[in-house]
Coordinates of C-alpha atoms in Angstrom, one line a residue:
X27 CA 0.0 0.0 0.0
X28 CA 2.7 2.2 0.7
X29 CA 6.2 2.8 -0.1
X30 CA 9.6 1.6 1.9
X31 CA 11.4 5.3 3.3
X32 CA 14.9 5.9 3.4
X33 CA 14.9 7.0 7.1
X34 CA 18.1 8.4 6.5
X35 CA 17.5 10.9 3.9
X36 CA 14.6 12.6 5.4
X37 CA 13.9 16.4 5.1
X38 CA 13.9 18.6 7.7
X39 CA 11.0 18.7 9.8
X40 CA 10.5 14.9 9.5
X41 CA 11.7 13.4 12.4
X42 CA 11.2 9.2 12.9
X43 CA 10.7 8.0 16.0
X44 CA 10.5 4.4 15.7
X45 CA 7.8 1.8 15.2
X46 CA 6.4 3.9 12.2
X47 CA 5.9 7.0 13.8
X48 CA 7.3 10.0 12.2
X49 CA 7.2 13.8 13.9
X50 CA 6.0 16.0 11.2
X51 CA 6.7 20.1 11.8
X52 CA 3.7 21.4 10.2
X53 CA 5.7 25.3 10.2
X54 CA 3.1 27.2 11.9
X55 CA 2.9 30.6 10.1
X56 CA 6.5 29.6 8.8
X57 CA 7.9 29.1 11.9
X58 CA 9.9 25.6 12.8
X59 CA 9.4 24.2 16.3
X60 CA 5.9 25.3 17.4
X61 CA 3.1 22.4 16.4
X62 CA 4.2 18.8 15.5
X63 CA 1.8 16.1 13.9
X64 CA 2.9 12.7 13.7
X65 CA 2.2 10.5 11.3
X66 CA 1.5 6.6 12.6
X67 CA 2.8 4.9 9.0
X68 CA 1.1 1.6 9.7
X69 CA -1.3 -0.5 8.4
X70 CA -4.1 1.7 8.1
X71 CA -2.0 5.2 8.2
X72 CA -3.3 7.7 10.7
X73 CA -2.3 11.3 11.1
X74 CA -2.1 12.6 14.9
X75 CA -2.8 16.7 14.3
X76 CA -2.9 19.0 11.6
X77 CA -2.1 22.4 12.4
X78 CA -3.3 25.1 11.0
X79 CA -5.5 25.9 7.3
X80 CA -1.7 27.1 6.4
X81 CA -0.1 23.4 7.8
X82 CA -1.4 21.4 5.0
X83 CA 0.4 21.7 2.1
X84 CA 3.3 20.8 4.7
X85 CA 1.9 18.0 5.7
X86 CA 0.3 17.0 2.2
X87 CA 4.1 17.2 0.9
X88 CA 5.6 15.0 4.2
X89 CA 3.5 12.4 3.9
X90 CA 4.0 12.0 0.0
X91 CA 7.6 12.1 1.3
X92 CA 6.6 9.6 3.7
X93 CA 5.9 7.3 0.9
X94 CA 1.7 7.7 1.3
X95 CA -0.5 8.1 -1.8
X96 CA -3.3 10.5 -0.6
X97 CA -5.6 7.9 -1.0
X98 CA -3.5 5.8 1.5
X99 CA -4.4 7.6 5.4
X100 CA -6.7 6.2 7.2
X101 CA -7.5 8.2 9.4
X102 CA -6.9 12.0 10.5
X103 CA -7.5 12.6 14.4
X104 CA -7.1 15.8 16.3
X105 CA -6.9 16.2 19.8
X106 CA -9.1 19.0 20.5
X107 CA -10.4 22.0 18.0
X108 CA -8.1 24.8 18.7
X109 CA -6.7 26.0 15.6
X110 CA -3.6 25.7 16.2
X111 CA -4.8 21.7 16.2
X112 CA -7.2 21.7 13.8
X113 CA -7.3 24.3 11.8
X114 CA -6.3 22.5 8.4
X115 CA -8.8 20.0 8.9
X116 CA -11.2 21.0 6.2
X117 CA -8.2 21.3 3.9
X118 CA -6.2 17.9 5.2
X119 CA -9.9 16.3 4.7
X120 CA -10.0 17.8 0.8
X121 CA -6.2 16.4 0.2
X122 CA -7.2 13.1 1.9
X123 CA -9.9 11.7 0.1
X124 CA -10.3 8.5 2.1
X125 CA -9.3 9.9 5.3
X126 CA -12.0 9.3 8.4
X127 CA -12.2 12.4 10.7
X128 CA -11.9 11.5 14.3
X129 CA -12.4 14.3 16.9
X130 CA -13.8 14.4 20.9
X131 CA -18.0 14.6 20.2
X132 CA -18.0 18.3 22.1
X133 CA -15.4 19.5 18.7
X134 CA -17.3 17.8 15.9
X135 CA -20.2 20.2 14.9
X136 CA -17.5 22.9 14.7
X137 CA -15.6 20.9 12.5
X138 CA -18.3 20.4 9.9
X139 CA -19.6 24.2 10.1
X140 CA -16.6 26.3 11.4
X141 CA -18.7 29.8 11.9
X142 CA -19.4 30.1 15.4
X143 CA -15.5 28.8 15.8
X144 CA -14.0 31.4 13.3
X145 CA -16.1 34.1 14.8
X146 CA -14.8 33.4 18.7
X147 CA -11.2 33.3 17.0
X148 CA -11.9 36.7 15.5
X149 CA -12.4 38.6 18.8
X150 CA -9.8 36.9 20.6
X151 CA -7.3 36.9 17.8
X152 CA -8.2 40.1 15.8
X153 CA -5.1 41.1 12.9
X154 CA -3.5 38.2 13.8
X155 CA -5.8 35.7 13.0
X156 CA -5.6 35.4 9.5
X157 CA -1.4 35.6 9.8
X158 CA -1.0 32.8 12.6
X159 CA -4.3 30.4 11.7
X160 CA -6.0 31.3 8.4
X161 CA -9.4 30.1 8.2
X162 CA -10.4 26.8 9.1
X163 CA -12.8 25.2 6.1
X164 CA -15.8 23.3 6.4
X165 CA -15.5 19.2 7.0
X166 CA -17.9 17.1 5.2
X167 CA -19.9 15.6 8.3
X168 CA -20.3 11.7 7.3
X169 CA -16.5 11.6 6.9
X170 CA -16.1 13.2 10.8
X171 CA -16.4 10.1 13.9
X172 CA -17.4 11.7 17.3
X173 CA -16.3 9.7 20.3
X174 CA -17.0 10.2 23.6
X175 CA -15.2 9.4 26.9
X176 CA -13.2 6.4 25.3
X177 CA -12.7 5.7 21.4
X178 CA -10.9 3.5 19.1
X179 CA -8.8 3.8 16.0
X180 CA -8.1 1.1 13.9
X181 CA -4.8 1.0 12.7
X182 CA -4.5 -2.5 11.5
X183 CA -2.2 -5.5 12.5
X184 CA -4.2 -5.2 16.2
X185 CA -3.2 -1.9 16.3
X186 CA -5.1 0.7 17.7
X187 CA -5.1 4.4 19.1
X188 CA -7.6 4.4 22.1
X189 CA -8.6 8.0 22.9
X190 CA -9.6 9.0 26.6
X191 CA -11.6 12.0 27.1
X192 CA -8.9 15.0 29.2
X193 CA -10.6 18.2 29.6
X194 CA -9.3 21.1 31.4
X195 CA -7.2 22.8 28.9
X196 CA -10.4 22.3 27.1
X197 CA -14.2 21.0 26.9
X198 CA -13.0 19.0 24.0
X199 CA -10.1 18.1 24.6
X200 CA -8.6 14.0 24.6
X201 CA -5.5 12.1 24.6
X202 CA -4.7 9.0 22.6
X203 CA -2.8 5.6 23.4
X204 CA -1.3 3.4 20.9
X205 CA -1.3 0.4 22.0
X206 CA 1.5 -0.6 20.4
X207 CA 4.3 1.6 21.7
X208 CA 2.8 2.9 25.0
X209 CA 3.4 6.6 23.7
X210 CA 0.3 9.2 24.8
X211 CA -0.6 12.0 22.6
X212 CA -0.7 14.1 25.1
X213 CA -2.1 17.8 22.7
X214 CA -2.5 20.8 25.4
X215 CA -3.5 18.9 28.6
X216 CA 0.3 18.7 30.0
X217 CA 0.7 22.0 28.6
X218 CA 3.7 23.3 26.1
X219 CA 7.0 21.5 26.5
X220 CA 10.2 23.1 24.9
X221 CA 12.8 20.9 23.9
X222 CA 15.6 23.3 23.8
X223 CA 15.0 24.0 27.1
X224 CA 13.4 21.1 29.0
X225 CA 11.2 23.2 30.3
X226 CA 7.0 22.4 30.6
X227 CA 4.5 25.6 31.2
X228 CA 0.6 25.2 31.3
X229 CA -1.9 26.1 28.7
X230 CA -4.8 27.3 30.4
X231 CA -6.2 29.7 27.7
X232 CA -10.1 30.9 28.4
X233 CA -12.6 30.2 27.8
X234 CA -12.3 26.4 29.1
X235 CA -9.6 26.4 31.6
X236 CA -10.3 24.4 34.9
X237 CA -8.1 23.8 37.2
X238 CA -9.7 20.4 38.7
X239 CA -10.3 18.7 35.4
X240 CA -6.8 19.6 34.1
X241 CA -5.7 17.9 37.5
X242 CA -7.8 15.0 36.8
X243 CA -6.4 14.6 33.6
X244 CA -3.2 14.5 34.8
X245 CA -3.9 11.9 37.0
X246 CA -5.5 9.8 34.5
X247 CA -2.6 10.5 32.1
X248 CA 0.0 9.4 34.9
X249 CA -2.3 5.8 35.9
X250 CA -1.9 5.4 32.1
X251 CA 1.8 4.8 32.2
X252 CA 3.0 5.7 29.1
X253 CA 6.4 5.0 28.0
X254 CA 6.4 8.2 25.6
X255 CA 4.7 11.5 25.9
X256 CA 3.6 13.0 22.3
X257 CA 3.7 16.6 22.8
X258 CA 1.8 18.8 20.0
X259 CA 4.2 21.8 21.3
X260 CA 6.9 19.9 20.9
X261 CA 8.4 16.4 20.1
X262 CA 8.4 13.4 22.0
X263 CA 9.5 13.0 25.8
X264 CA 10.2 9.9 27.6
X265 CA 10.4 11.1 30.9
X266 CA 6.9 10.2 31.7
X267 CA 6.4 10.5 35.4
X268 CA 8.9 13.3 35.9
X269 CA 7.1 15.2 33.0
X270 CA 3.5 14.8 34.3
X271 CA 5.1 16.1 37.9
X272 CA 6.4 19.2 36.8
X273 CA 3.4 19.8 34.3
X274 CA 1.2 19.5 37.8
X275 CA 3.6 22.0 39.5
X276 CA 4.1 24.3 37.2
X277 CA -0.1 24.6 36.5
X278 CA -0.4 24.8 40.5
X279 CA 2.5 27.7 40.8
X280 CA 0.9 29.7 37.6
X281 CA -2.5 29.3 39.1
X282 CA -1.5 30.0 42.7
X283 CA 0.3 33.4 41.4
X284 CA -2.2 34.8 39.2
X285 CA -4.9 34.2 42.8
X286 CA -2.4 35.6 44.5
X287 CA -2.6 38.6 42.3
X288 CA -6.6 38.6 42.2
X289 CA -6.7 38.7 45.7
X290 CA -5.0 41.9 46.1
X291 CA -8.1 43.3 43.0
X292 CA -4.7 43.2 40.3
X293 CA -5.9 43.6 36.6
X294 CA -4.7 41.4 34.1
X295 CA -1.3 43.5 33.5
X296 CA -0.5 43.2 37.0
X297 CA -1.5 39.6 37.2
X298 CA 0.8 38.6 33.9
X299 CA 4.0 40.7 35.5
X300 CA 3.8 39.0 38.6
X301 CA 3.7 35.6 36.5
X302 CA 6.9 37.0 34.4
X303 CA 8.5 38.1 37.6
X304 CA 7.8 35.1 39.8
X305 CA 7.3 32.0 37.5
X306 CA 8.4 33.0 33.8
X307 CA 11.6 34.3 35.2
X308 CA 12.9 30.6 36.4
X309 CA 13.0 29.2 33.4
X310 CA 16.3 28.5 31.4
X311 CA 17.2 31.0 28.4
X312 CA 16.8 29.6 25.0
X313 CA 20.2 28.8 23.5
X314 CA 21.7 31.7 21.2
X315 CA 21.0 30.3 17.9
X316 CA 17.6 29.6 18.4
X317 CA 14.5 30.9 17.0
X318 CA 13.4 34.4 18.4
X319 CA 10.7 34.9 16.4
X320 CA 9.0 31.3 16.7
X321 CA 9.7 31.6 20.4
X322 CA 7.7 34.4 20.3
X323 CA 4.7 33.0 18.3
X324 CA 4.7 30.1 21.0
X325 CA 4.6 32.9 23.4
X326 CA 1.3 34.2 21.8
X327 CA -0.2 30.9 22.0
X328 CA 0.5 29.5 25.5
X329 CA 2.8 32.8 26.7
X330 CA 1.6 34.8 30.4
X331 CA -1.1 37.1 28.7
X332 CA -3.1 33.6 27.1
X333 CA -2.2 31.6 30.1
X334 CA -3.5 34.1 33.1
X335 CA -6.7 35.5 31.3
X336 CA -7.6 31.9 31.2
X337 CA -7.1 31.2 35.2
X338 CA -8.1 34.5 35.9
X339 CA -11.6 33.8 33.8
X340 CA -11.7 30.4 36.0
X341 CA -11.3 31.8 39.0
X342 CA -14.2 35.1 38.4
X343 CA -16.2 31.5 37.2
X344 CA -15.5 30.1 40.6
X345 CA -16.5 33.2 42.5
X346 CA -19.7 32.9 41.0
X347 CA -20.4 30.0 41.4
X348 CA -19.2 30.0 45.0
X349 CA -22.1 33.2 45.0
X350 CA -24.8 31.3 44.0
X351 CA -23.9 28.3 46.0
X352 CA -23.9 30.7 49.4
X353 CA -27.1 32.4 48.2
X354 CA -29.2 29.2 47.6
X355 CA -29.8 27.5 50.9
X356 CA -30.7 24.2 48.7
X357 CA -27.4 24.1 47.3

């Protein structure tokens, strides 16, 4: 079905990771190093993320390098609907004649009519929307599969992904096993992992940040026992239980400062320099010859202003809610 790859003379930007997996860099707004797909090259192919609208004639060209015929993938899965994610699906489902559309069943409806999706991305995003994401394009809806708390994707040979609902970073949110390797595709839910650095920081963007599913998640991630961790932002870690630790203590310290700076009635400006002057400042500098300008873009996307509106939105959630609690004496 497909063709045998010289490992060896792969571009750059296609990274093989063993067992027919392949890291694809799908060059977010140009930029190297900010949101990998991986490409499961087995039986039935399957494609793990797709970036952005702007990502798939990156990916389209890898996986012809990769030695698929379009008509060869399987199956297309993203972890949640962020566009950063998923905002090539429309155009990866085009390329892809015969490809399935997997996605959480909170996700699909926006995948098949991207509208209400596009407009929310609008307001948040503004100028920059159309430079970072492009516009996401209408899936066909028989070819997208909804699943719900746990899934399954074939990939042949007794091979499957299993997918396991993980919200907190977001409503639709899930992580995938293969049941093959062990590794867990882990999208935002441990947050944004930098390999030049080691470092891992939290993605808790609004509207859908909360803090006790993200922490559920994490448990469930760690009972899971991966042997690799999958990161969409970026590359593969093996450092399982160490990762999911720091992930969980990073989240509690970014949470913990930006209450910290709600407490005393800080705005958001205040609550971000407090996280770049208590938490941001620890981490390690990026080495001299690395990318500035995709550092930065990873900044927009999971940086302190993205990160602390999202807590801080939780938190004003969890006041009100706390409110209504006090004031109903049946609650």
């Amino acid at each position: 079905m497909h063709d045998d790859v010289d490992t060896g003379r792969l571009p750059e930007g296609i990274t093989p990771l063993g067992d027919d997996i392949f890291a694809i860099d799908t060059m977010l707004a140009g930029y190297a190093g900010v949101v990998s797909s991986y490409l499961v090259r087995s039986e039935r192919p399957c494609l793990v993320e797709v970036g952005t609208a702007g990502s798939a004639p990156v990916l389209h060209e890898a996986v012809t390098r990769l030695g698929l015929a379009p008509e060869d993938l399987a199956t297309i899965v993203v972890t949640h609907i962020h566009l950063d994610h998923a905002g090539g699906t429309g155009d990866m489902a085009a390329l892809f004649p015969n490809a399935e559309i997997v996605v959480h069943e909170r996700g699909a409806r926006h995948l098949a009519d991207p509208s209400r999706l596009m407009s929310s991305a609008a307001m948040v995003w503004g100028d920059r929307l159309d430079v970072l994401f492009g516009r996401m394009s209408p899936t066909e809806a028989a070819r997208i599969r909804s699943v719900a708390e746990t899934g399954e994707i074939d990939l042949g040979a007794d091979r499957k992904l299993v997918s396991h609902y993980a919200p907190g970073h977001a409503k639709h949110h899930m992580g995938l096993v293969d049941t093959l390797t062990g590794d867990l595709y882990v999208g935002d839910a441990l947050g944004v992992y930098n390999p030049l650095t080691g470092d891992v920081r939290p993605a808790t963007p609004p509207p859908d940040f909360d803090l006790d599913a993200c922490l559920r998640t994490l448990r469930l991630f760690g009972d899971i026992d991966a042997q690799r961790l999958m990161f969409s932002h970026f590359g593969a870690v093996d450092t399982v239980a160490e990762t999911i630790d720091r992930a969980e203590s990073e989240l509690r310290l970014w949470v913990e400062t930006v209450r910290e700076s709600h407490g005393t009635q800080g705005d958001l400006d205040h609550a971000v320099a407090m996280v770049r002057d208590k938490v941001v400042s620890r981490y390690k500098p990026l080495p001299e010859d690395a990318s500035q300008d995709a550092a930065a873009v990873l900044d927009i996307l999971a940086g302190p202003e993205a990160n602390v509106s999202g807590i801080m939105h939780w938190l004003d959630r969890l006041a009100q809610e706390q409110a209504a609690a006090a004031g109903d004496p049946r609650k």
